[in-house]
Short mmCIF file of C-alpha atoms in Angstrom, two decimals:
data_model
loop_
_atom_site.label_atom_id
_atom_site.label_comp_id
_atom_site.label_asym_id
_atom_site.label_seq_id
_atom_site.Cartn_x
_atom_site.Cartn_y
_atom_site.Cartn_z
CA PHE A 1 -33.36 12.63 -77.91
CA GLY A 2 -32.11 16.38 -76.32
CA SER A 3 -29.68 18.64 -77.75
CA SER A 4 -26.34 17.19 -77.41
CA ARG A 5 -25.22 20.84 -76.45
CA THR A 6 -23.29 21.01 -73.36
CA PRO A 7 -24.14 23.03 -70.82
CA PRO A 8 -21.54 25.62 -69.30
CA LEU A 9 -20.03 24.31 -66.10
CA HIS A 10 -21.13 26.62 -64.30
CA ARG A 11 -24.43 25.29 -64.67
CA TRP A 12 -23.08 22.62 -63.16
CA CYS A 13 -21.83 24.53 -60.22
CA ALA A 14 -24.03 25.76 -58.65
CA PRO A 15 -28.35 26.41 -59.13
CA ALA A 16 -29.64 28.67 -62.29
CA GLY A 17 -30.35 31.84 -60.38
CA THR A 18 -27.66 32.74 -57.92
CA ALA A 19 -24.64 34.00 -58.29
CA THR A 20 -21.74 32.21 -57.68
CA PRO A 21 -20.14 32.48 -54.11
CA GLN A 22 -17.27 34.24 -54.06
CA PRO A 23 -14.50 32.08 -51.59
CA THR A 24 -13.20 33.44 -48.01
CA ARG A 25 -9.76 34.42 -47.09
CA THR A 26 -8.65 31.91 -44.44
CA PRO A 27 -5.99 33.20 -42.41
CA ALA A 28 -3.98 30.11 -43.22
CA MET A 29 -3.97 29.34 -47.36
CA ALA A 30 -2.86 26.13 -48.10
CA PRO A 31 0.23 25.75 -50.63
CA ARG A 32 -0.49 26.55 -54.81
CA THR A 33 1.01 23.00 -55.01
CA GLN A 34 -0.87 21.47 -53.21
CA LEU A 35 -4.31 23.42 -54.34
CA LEU A 36 -3.24 22.51 -58.35
CA PRO A 37 -3.47 18.51 -58.22
CA VAL A 38 -6.66 19.44 -55.80
CA CYS A 39 -8.49 21.71 -58.85
CA LEU A 40 -6.99 18.81 -61.70
CA ALA A 41 -8.86 16.29 -60.21
CA ALA A 42 -12.06 18.27 -58.82
CA SER A 43 -12.94 19.30 -62.36
CA ALA A 44 -11.88 15.44 -63.79
CA VAL A 45 -14.19 14.22 -61.33
CA VAL A 46 -17.24 16.94 -62.35
CA GLY A 47 -16.67 16.15 -66.01
CA ALA A 48 -16.66 12.30 -66.09
CA VAL A 49 -20.12 12.54 -64.23
CA HIS A 50 -21.41 14.91 -66.98
CA LEU A 51 -20.28 13.19 -69.37
CA LEU A 52 -21.80 9.23 -67.76
CA GLY A 53 -24.43 12.15 -67.32
CA ARG A 54 -24.66 12.70 -70.95
CA GLY A 55 -24.90 9.84 -71.69
CA SER A 56 -27.93 8.03 -70.39
CA GLN A 57 -29.85 11.14 -70.64
CA GLU A 58 -29.50 10.79 -74.72
CA GLY A 59 -30.53 7.48 -74.77
CA ALA A 60 -29.40 3.85 -74.17
CA PHE A 61 -27.68 4.20 -76.99
CA VAL A 62 -23.99 5.71 -76.12
CA THR A 63 -20.85 5.23 -78.34
CA PRO A 64 -17.79 4.79 -77.72
CA ASN A 65 -16.82 8.23 -77.35
CA LEU A 66 -17.83 8.31 -74.49
CA ARG A 67 -16.77 6.24 -72.36
CA GLY A 68 -13.38 7.16 -73.70
CA GLU A 69 -13.98 10.09 -73.03
CA ALA A 70 -14.90 9.01 -69.70
CA ALA A 71 -12.17 6.80 -68.79
CA ALA A 72 -9.74 9.57 -69.78
CA ALA A 73 -11.31 11.92 -67.23
CA LEU A 74 -10.63 9.94 -65.04
CA ALA A 75 -7.39 8.37 -65.62
CA ALA A 76 -6.63 12.49 -65.87
CA ALA A 77 -8.07 12.83 -62.09
CA VAL A 78 -5.76 9.33 -61.09
CA VAL A 79 -2.35 11.23 -61.97
CA ALA A 80 -3.54 14.79 -61.27
CA GLY A 81 -3.79 12.96 -57.35
CA SER A 82 -0.21 11.57 -57.12
CA LEU A 83 0.75 14.70 -58.04
CA GLY A 84 -0.17 15.67 -54.77
CA ALA A 85 1.12 12.50 -52.89
CA PRO A 86 4.60 12.57 -51.91
CA GLY A 87 7.19 10.75 -53.78
CA PRO A 88 8.45 7.39 -52.00
CA ALA A 89 11.22 6.82 -50.09
CA SER A 90 14.27 5.45 -51.92
CA ALA A 91 15.04 2.17 -51.37
CA ALA A 92 17.55 -0.69 -50.87
CA ALA A 93 17.74 -2.28 -53.73
CA THR A 94 16.99 -6.11 -54.32
CA LYS A 95 20.14 -8.42 -53.80
CA PHE A 96 19.49 -12.33 -54.52
CA SER A 97 22.47 -14.73 -54.00
CA VAL A 98 23.22 -17.56 -56.55
CA PHE A 99 22.99 -20.74 -54.63
CA GLY A 100 23.43 -19.41 -51.80
CA PHE A 101 26.33 -17.68 -52.93
CA GLY A 102 27.20 -14.12 -52.78
CA ASP A 103 26.04 -11.31 -50.76
CA GLY A 104 22.33 -11.37 -51.17
CA ALA A 105 20.30 -9.57 -48.65
CA SER A 106 16.66 -10.40 -50.28
CA ASP A 107 17.73 -14.28 -50.43
CA VAL A 108 15.66 -16.84 -48.68
CA TYR A 109 19.45 -18.69 -47.76
CA ALA A 110 20.54 -15.18 -45.94
CA SER A 111 18.43 -16.38 -43.06
CA ILE A 112 19.91 -19.33 -42.72
CA ASP A 113 22.46 -20.15 -39.26
CA ALA A 114 25.80 -19.62 -40.13
CA ASP A 115 26.84 -22.37 -37.83
CA GLN A 116 23.65 -25.04 -39.43
CA LYS A 117 24.79 -27.96 -41.24
CA ASN A 118 21.89 -27.98 -43.90
CA PRO A 119 22.19 -26.15 -46.26
CA TYR A 120 18.32 -25.91 -46.99
CA SER A 121 16.81 -26.32 -44.13
CA GLN A 122 16.36 -22.59 -41.73
CA PHE A 123 15.90 -24.74 -38.24
CA SER A 124 17.49 -24.00 -35.62
CA ASN A 125 21.67 -25.94 -35.27
CA PRO A 126 20.54 -29.36 -32.72
CA LYS A 127 22.50 -28.53 -30.34
CA ASP A 128 21.18 -24.65 -29.75
CA ARG A 129 17.83 -25.53 -30.84
CA LEU A 130 15.06 -24.48 -27.90
CA TYR A 131 12.85 -28.01 -28.55
CA LYS A 132 14.51 -30.98 -27.27
CA GLU A 133 12.55 -34.22 -28.50
CA ASP A 134 13.96 -36.59 -25.34
CA ALA A 135 13.43 -33.67 -22.70
CA ALA A 136 10.85 -34.60 -19.46
CA GLU A 137 7.97 -32.99 -20.24
CA TYR A 138 7.17 -34.65 -23.20
CA ILE A 139 7.95 -37.88 -21.76
CA GLN A 140 5.88 -37.28 -19.99
CA LYS A 141 3.04 -35.96 -21.76
CA LYS A 142 3.32 -38.62 -23.70
CA LYS A 143 2.51 -41.11 -20.89
CA VAL A 144 0.00 -39.86 -19.50
CA ALA A 145 -1.77 -40.77 -23.09
CA LEU A 146 -0.88 -43.76 -22.38
CA ASP A 147 -2.56 -44.51 -18.93
CA GLU A 148 -5.63 -43.39 -20.42
CA SER A 149 -5.07 -45.50 -23.80
CA PHE A 150 -4.49 -48.74 -21.03
CA LYS A 151 -7.04 -48.27 -19.12
CA ARG A 152 -9.25 -47.93 -21.82
CA LEU A 153 -7.87 -51.31 -22.75
CA GLU A 154 -8.63 -53.25 -20.25
CA LYS A 155 -12.86 -53.11 -21.25
CA ALA A 156 -11.99 -55.15 -24.17
CA PRO A 157 -11.88 -58.67 -21.79
CA TYR A 158 -15.82 -57.03 -20.76
CA PHE A 159 -16.57 -57.49 -24.78
CA ILE A 160 -15.29 -60.13 -25.62
CA LYS A 161 -16.96 -62.60 -22.90
CA THR A 162 -20.36 -60.03 -23.51
CA LYS A 163 -19.24 -61.18 -27.31
CA GLN A 164 -20.41 -56.93 -27.82
CA SER A 165 -18.61 -56.40 -31.51
CA GLU A 166 -19.04 -53.63 -32.37
CA ASN A 167 -18.11 -52.30 -29.53
CA LEU A 168 -14.61 -53.88 -29.06
CA LYS A 169 -14.30 -53.13 -32.46
CA SER A 170 -14.59 -48.70 -31.82
CA LEU A 171 -12.51 -49.25 -29.26
CA LEU A 172 -9.57 -50.89 -30.83
CA THR A 173 -10.38 -48.70 -33.78
CA LEU A 174 -10.25 -45.29 -31.31
CA GLN A 175 -7.11 -45.91 -28.95
CA LEU A 176 -4.58 -48.05 -31.45
CA GLU A 177 -3.65 -45.46 -33.76
CA MET A 178 -2.73 -43.03 -31.05
CA MET A 179 -1.50 -45.17 -28.66
CA ARG A 180 1.01 -46.30 -31.40
CA GLN A 181 2.10 -43.10 -31.84
CA ASN A 182 2.42 -42.80 -28.27
CA MET A 183 4.43 -45.44 -27.58
CA GLU A 184 6.85 -45.33 -30.17
CA TYR A 185 7.68 -41.34 -29.33
CA VAL A 186 8.07 -42.87 -25.60
CA THR A 187 10.57 -45.59 -27.33
CA ALA A 188 12.14 -44.05 -29.57
CA LYS A 189 12.69 -40.70 -27.24
CA GLY A 190 11.53 -38.44 -29.70
CA ALA A 191 8.98 -37.73 -32.63
CA PRO A 192 9.30 -38.41 -36.30
CA GLY A 193 12.29 -37.19 -38.06
CA TYR A 194 14.30 -36.29 -34.99
CA ARG A 195 15.00 -39.61 -33.34
CA ASN A 196 15.99 -43.22 -34.01
CA ASN A 197 13.58 -45.33 -35.84
CA ASP A 198 16.41 -48.56 -36.11
CA GLU A 199 12.98 -51.05 -35.09
CA SER A 200 15.38 -53.81 -33.96
CA THR A 201 15.77 -52.40 -30.69
CA PRO A 202 14.21 -54.57 -28.49
CA ALA A 203 11.73 -51.80 -27.01
CA PHE A 204 10.38 -51.80 -30.65
CA GLN A 205 10.19 -55.25 -31.77
CA LYS A 206 8.32 -55.72 -28.53
CA ALA A 207 6.31 -52.68 -29.12
CA ASN A 208 5.52 -54.48 -32.43
CA ALA A 209 4.84 -57.22 -31.25
CA PHE A 210 2.05 -55.38 -28.91
CA PHE A 211 -0.09 -53.81 -31.70
CA GLN A 212 0.72 -57.10 -33.61
CA ASP A 213 -1.13 -58.54 -31.26
CA ILE A 214 -4.62 -56.18 -30.41
CA SER A 215 -4.39 -55.72 -35.03
CA ASP A 216 -5.37 -60.15 -34.31
CA LEU A 217 -7.50 -59.40 -31.41
CA ASN A 218 -9.60 -56.73 -33.87
CA VAL A 219 -9.59 -58.80 -36.54
CA TYR A 220 -10.90 -62.20 -33.77
CA GLY A 221 -13.39 -59.74 -32.45
CA LYS A 222 -14.80 -58.76 -36.41
CA SER A 223 -15.29 -62.60 -36.67
CA LYS A 224 -16.16 -63.44 -33.41
CA LYS A 225 -14.12 -66.17 -32.93
CA TRP A 226 -14.26 -64.90 -28.72
CA PRO A 227 -11.62 -67.62 -27.58
CA GLU A 228 -8.71 -66.46 -30.62
CA ALA A 229 -9.74 -62.83 -28.97
CA SER A 230 -9.49 -63.70 -25.73
CA ASP A 231 -5.84 -65.20 -26.87
CA SER A 232 -4.78 -62.41 -28.32
CA TYR A 233 -5.58 -59.77 -25.33
CA SER A 234 -3.92 -61.92 -23.26
CA LYS A 235 -0.50 -62.10 -25.95
CA ALA A 236 -0.88 -58.39 -26.05
CA MET A 237 -1.00 -58.12 -21.71
CA THR A 238 2.14 -59.47 -21.28
CA LYS A 239 4.07 -58.39 -24.64
CA LEU A 240 2.94 -54.57 -23.28
CA ALA A 241 4.37 -55.81 -19.30
CA GLU A 242 7.51 -56.37 -21.36
CA TRP A 243 8.38 -53.20 -22.87
CA LYS A 244 6.94 -51.24 -19.78
CA THR A 245 10.61 -52.67 -18.43
CA LEU A 246 12.30 -52.78 -21.75
CA VAL A 247 11.46 -48.58 -21.58
CA ALA A 248 11.69 -48.08 -17.90
CA TYR A 249 7.94 -46.75 -18.03
#
């Protein structure tokens, strides 16, 4: 192993046999308060690189002392760099409230509208909110989707007549869930959470009866009981026409 003697610092800064370059004066020199942290950081980085390089030259066995010295040098570089940075602006003290009581500027309860009746809801008061569940545009979108579902449902008699069990199952499986959601939206005039889910109303009862017939149609189709499947389809179409009358479709 080579000698552990540390060579002078200037040998790491300039090649041997060359004169150390002298700094040239510029018209505008940086203030000493800014140059001092930069010089300290540069010296610490050079010392850390030197210690790490000496450890790799001396062999595979690196003593813990070298690693400690390198870590200390890097820490000194970080501290020196932070000295030159401007201090952070003083921020306002954090204020919290307790269960909504108090002047908590940083509390989640501060974002609740003053006229909100529910202290745990961050949504607007129903009379001032932008979303109106019974707006005509939302009802019309649901009706457009329902027209497509009803149009596809007209293929069921052909599948029953030709005894295509899998195609009938595919048709009912793809359309049933979305058709139910859209019919319930039109029936109750709104999405879940914004509507009256009273299923005792005539329109809701008629919609549920329609879906019961559609479910029976799916079961009879899987069992290949075609007369029963045809009867269930006829009952479903009758109830669908009655539902359209009840909701002014």
